[in-house]
mmCIF file with all atom_site columns, C-alpha atoms in Angstrom:
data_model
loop_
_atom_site.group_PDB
_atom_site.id
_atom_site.type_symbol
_atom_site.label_atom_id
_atom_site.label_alt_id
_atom_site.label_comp_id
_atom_site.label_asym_id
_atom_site.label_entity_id
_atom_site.label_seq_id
_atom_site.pdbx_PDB_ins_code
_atom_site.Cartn_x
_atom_site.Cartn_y
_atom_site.Cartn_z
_atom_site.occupancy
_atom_site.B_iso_or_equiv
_atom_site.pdbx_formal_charge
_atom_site.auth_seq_id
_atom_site.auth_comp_id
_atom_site.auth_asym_id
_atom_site.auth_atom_id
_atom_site.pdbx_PDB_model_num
ATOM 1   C CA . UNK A 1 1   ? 17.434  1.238   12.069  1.00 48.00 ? 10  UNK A CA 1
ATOM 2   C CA . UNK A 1 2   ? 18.637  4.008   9.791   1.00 72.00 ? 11  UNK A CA 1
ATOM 3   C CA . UNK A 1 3   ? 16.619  2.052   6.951   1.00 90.00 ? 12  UNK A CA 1
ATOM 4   C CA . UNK A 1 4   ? 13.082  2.266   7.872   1.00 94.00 ? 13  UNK A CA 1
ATOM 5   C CA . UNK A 1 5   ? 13.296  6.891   8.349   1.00 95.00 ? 14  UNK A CA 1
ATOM 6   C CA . UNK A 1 6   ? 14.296  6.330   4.165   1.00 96.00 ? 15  UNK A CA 1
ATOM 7   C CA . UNK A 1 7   ? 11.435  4.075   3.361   1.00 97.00 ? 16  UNK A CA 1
ATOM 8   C CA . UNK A 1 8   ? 8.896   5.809   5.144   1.00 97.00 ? 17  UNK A CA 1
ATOM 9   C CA . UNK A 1 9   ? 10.335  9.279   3.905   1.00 96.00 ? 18  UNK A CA 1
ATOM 10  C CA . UNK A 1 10  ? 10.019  7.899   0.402   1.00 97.00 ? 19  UNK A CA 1
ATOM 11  C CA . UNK A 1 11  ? 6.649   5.964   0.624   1.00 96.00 ? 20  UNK A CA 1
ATOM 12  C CA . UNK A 1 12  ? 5.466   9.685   1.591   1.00 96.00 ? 21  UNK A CA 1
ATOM 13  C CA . UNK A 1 13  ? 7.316   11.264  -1.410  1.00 96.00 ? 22  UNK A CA 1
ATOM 14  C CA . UNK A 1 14  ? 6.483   8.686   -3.615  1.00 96.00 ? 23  UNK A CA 1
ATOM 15  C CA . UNK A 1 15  ? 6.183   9.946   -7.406  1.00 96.00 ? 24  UNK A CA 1
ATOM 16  C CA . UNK A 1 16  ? 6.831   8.720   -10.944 1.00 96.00 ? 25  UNK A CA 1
ATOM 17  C CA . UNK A 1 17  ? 10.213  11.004  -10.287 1.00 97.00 ? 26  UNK A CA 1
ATOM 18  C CA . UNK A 1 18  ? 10.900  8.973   -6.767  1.00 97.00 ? 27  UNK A CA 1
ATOM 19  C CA . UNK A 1 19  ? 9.617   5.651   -8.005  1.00 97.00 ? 28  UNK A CA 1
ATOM 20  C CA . UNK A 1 20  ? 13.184  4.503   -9.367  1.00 96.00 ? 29  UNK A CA 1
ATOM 21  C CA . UNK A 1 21  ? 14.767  4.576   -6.167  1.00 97.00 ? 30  UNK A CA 1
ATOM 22  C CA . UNK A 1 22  ? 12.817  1.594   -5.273  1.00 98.00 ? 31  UNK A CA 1
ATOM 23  C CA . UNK A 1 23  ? 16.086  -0.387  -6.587  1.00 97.00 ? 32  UNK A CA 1
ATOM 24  C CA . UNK A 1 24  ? 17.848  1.107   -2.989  1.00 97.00 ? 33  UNK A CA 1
ATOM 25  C CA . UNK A 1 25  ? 14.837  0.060   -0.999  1.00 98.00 ? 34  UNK A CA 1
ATOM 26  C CA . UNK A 1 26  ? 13.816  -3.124  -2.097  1.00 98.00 ? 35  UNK A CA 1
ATOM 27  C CA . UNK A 1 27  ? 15.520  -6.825  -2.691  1.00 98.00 ? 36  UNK A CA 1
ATOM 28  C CA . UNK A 1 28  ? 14.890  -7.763  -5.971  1.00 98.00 ? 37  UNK A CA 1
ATOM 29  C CA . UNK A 1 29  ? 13.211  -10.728 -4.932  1.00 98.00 ? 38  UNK A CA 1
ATOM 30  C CA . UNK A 1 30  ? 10.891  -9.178  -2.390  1.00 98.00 ? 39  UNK A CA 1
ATOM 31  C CA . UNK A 1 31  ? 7.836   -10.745 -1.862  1.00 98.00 ? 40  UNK A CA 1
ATOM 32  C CA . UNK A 1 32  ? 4.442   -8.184  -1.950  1.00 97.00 ? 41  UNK A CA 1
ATOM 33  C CA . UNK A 1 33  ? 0.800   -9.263  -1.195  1.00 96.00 ? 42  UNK A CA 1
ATOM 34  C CA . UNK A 1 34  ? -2.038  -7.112  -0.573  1.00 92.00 ? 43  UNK A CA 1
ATOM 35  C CA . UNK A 1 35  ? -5.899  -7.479  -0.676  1.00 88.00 ? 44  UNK A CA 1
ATOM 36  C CA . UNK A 1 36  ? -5.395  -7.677  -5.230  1.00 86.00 ? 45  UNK A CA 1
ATOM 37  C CA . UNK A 1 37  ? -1.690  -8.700  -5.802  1.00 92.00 ? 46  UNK A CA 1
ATOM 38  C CA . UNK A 1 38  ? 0.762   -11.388 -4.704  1.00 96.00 ? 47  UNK A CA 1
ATOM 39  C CA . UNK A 1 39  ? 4.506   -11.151 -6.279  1.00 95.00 ? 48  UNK A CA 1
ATOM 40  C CA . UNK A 1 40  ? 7.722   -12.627 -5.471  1.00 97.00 ? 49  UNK A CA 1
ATOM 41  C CA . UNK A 1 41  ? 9.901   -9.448  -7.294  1.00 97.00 ? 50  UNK A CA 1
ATOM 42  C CA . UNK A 1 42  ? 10.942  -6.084  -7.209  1.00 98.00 ? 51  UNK A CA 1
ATOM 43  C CA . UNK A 1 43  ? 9.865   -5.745  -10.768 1.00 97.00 ? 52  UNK A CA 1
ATOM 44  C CA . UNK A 1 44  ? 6.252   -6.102  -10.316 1.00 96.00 ? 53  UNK A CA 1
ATOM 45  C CA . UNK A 1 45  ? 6.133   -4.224  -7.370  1.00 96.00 ? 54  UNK A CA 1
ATOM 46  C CA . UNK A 1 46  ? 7.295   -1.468  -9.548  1.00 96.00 ? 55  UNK A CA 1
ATOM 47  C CA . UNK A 1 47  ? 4.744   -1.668  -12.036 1.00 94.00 ? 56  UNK A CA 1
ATOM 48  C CA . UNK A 1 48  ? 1.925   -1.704  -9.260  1.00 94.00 ? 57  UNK A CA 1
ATOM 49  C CA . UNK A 1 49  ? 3.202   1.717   -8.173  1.00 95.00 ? 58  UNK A CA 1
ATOM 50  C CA . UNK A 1 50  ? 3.780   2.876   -11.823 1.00 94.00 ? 59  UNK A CA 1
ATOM 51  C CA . UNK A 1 51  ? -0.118  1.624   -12.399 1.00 92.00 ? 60  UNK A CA 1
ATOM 52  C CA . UNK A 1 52  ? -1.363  3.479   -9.869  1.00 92.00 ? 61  UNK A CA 1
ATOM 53  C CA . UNK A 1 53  ? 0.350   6.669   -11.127 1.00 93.00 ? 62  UNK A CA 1
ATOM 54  C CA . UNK A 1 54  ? -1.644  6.294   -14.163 1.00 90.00 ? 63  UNK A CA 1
ATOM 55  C CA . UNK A 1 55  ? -4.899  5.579   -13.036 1.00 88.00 ? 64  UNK A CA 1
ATOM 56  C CA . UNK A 1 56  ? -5.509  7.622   -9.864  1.00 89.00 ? 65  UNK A CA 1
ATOM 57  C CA . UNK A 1 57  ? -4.784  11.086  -9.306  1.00 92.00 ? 66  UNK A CA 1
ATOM 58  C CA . UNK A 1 58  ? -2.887  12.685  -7.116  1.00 94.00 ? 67  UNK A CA 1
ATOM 59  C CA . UNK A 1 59  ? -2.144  9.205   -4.927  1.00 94.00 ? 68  UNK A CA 1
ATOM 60  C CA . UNK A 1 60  ? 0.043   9.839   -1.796  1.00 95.00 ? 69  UNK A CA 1
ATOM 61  C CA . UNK A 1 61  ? 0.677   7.997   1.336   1.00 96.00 ? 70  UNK A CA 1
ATOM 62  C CA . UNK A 1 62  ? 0.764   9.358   5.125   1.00 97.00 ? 71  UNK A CA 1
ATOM 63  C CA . UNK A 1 63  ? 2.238   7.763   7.699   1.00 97.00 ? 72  UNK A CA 1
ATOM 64  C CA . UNK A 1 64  ? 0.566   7.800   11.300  1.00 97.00 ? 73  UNK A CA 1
ATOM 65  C CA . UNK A 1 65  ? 2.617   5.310   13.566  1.00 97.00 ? 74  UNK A CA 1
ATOM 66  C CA . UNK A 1 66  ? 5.059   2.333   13.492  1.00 97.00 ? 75  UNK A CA 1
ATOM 67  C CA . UNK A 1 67  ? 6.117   -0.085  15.256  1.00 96.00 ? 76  UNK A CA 1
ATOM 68  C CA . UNK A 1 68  ? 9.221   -2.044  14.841  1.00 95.00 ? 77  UNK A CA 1
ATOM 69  C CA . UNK A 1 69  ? 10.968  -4.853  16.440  1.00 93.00 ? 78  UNK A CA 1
ATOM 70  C CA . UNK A 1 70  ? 14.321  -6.229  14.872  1.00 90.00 ? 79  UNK A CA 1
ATOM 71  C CA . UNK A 1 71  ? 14.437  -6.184  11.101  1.00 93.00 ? 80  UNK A CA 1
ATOM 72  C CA . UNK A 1 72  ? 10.517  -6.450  11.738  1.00 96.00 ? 81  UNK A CA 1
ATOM 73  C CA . UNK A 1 73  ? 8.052   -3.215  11.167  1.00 97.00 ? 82  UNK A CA 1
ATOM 74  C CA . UNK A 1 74  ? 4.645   -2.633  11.334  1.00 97.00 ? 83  UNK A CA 1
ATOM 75  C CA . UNK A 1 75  ? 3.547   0.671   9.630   1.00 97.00 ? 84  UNK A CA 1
ATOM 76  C CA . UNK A 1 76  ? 0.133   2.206   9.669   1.00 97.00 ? 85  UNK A CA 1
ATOM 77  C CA . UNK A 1 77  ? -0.576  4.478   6.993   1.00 96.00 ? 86  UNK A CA 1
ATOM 78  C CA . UNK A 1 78  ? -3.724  6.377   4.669   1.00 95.00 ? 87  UNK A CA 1
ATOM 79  C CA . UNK A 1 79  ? -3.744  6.579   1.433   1.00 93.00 ? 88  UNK A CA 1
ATOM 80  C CA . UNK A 1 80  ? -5.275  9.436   -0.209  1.00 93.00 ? 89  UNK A CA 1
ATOM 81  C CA . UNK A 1 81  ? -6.270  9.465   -3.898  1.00 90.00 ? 90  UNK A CA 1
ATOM 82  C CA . UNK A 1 82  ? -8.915  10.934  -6.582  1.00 88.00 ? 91  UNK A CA 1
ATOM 83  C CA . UNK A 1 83  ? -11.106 8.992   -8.380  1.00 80.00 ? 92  UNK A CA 1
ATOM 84  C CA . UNK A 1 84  ? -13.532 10.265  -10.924 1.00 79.00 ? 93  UNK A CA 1
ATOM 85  C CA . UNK A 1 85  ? -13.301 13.403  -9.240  1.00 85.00 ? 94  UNK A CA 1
ATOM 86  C CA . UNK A 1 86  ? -13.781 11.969  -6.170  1.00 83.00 ? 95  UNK A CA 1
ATOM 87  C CA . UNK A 1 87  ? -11.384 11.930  -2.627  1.00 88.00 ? 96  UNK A CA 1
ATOM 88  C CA . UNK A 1 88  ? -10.778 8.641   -1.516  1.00 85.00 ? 97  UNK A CA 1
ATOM 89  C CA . UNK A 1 89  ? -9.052  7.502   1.512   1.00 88.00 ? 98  UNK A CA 1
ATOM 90  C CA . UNK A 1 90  ? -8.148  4.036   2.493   1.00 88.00 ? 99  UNK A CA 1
ATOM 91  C CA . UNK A 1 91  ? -6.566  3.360   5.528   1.00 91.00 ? 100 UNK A CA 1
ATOM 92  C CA . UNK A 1 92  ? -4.154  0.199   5.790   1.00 93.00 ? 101 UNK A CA 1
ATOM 93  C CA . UNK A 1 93  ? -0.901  -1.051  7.494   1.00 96.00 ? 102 UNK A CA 1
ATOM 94  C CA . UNK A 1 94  ? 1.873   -2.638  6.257   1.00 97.00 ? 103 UNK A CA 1
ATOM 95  C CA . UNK A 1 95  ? 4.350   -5.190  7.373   1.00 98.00 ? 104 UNK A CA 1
ATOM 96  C CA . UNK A 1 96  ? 7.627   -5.194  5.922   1.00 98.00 ? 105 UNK A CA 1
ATOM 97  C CA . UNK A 1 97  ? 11.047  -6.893  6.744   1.00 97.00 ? 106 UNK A CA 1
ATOM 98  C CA . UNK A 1 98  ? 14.405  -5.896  5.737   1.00 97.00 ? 107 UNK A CA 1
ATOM 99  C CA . UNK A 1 99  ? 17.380  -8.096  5.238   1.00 96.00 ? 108 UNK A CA 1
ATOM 100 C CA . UNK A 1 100 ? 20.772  -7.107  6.844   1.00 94.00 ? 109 UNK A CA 1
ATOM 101 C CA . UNK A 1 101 ? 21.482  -4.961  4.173   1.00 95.00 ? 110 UNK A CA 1
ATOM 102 C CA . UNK A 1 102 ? 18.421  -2.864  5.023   1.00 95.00 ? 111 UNK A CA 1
ATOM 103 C CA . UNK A 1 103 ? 16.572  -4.029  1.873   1.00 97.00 ? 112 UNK A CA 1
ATOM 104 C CA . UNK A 1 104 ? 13.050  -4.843  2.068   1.00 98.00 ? 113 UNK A CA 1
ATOM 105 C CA . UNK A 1 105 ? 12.666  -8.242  1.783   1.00 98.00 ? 114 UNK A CA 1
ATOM 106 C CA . UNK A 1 106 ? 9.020   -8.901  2.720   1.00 98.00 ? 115 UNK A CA 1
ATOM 107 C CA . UNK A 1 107 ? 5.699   -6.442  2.187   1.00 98.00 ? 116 UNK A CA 1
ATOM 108 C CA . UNK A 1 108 ? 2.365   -7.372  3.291   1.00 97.00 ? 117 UNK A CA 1
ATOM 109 C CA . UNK A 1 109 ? 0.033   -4.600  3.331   1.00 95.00 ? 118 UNK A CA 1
ATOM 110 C CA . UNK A 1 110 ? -3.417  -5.121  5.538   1.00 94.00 ? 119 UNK A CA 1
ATOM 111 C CA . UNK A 1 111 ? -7.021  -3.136  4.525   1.00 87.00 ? 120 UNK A CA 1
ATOM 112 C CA . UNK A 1 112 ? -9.962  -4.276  4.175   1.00 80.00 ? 121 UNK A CA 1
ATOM 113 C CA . UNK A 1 113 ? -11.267 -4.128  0.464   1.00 71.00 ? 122 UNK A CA 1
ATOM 114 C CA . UNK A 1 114 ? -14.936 -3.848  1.176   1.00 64.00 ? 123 UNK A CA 1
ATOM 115 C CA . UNK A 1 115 ? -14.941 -0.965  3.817   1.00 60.00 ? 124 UNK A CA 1
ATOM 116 C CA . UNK A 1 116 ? -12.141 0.676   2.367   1.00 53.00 ? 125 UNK A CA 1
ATOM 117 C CA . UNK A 1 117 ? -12.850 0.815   -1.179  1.00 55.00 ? 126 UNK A CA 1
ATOM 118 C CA . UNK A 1 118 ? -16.104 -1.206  -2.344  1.00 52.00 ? 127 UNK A CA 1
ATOM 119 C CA . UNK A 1 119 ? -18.480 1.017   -0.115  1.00 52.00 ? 128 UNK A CA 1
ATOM 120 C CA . UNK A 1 120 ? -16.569 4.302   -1.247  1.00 54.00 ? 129 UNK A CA 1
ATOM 121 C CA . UNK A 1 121 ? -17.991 3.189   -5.221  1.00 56.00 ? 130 UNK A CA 1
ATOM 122 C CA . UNK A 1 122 ? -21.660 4.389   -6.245  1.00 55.00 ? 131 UNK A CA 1
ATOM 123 C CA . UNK A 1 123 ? -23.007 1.261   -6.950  1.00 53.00 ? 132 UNK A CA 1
ATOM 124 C CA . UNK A 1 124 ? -20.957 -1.252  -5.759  1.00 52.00 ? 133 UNK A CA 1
ATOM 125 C CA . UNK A 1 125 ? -20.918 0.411   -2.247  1.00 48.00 ? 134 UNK A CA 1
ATOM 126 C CA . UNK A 1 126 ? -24.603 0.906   -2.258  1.00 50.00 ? 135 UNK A CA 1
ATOM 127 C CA . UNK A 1 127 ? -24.827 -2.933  -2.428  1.00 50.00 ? 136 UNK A CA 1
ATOM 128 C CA . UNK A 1 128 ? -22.061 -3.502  -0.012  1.00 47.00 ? 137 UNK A CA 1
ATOM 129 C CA . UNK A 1 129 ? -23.440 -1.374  2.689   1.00 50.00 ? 138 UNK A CA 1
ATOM 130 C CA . UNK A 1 130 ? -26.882 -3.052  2.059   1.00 48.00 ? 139 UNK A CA 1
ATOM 131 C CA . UNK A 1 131 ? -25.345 -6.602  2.632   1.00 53.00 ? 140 UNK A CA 1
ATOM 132 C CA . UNK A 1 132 ? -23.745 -5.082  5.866   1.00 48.00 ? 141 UNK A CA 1
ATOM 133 C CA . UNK A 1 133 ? -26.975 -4.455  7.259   1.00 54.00 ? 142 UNK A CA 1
ATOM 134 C CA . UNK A 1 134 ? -28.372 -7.733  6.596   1.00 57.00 ? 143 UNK A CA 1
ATOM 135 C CA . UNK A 1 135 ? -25.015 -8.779  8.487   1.00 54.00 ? 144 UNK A CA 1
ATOM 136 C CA . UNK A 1 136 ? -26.310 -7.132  11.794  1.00 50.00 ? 145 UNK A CA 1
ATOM 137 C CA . UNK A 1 137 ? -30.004 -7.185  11.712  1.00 48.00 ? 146 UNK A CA 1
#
């Protein structure tokens, strides 16, 4: 699967420079969904990226393990940003199909909102983490 080496090795170069070369990755009609966002195109999938460039600094992706099986792969990753001067890291996995041409057809990234990002905020993850407690008393 000579495919999936170039999207992982551009998911972990990913830049505003890199970001065009989405076009060679993706199907324009891919279909994304994660915990926020649920598209049928290429397009938006694009923006999301180009968003993120412009509201978190220094955002970059590292890939740990994957798994794949036909045009089927499972990728676990991190992804480290800064947030008002603050190091975040969320760690997710994705599941992404490609179509015989080797074009991703079909994204679905996995992490869970709440521990990943919600508790990581001042006051939202004070509340969170209070709510978890209550959860297991």
């Amino acid at each position: 699967m000579s495919h999936l080496p170039r999207l992982l090795s551009w998911f972990e170069q990913l830049s505003p420079q890199t970001l065009g070369q989405i076009t060679e990755l993706y199907h324009p009609q891919c279909y994304f969904k994660d915990p926020f966002n649920e598209f049928y195109e290429r397009k938006s999938l694009e923006k999301l990226f180009a968003d993120m460039f412009e509201k978190l600094e220094k955002p970059c992706f590292v890939i740990s393990e994957t798994l794949s099986e036909g045009h089927s792969t499972f990728i676990v990753w991190q992804f480290h940003f800064v947030l008002r001067q603050r190091n975040v890291q969320i760690n997710g996995s994705s599941h992404v199909k490609f179509d015989e041409q080797g074009l991703v057809t079909f994204h679905r990234d996995y992490w869970d909102a709440a521990e990943e990002l919600y508790e990581k905020l001042p006051v939202i993850g004070f509340v969170m983490k209070q709510l978890k407690k209550l959860g297991h008393s």
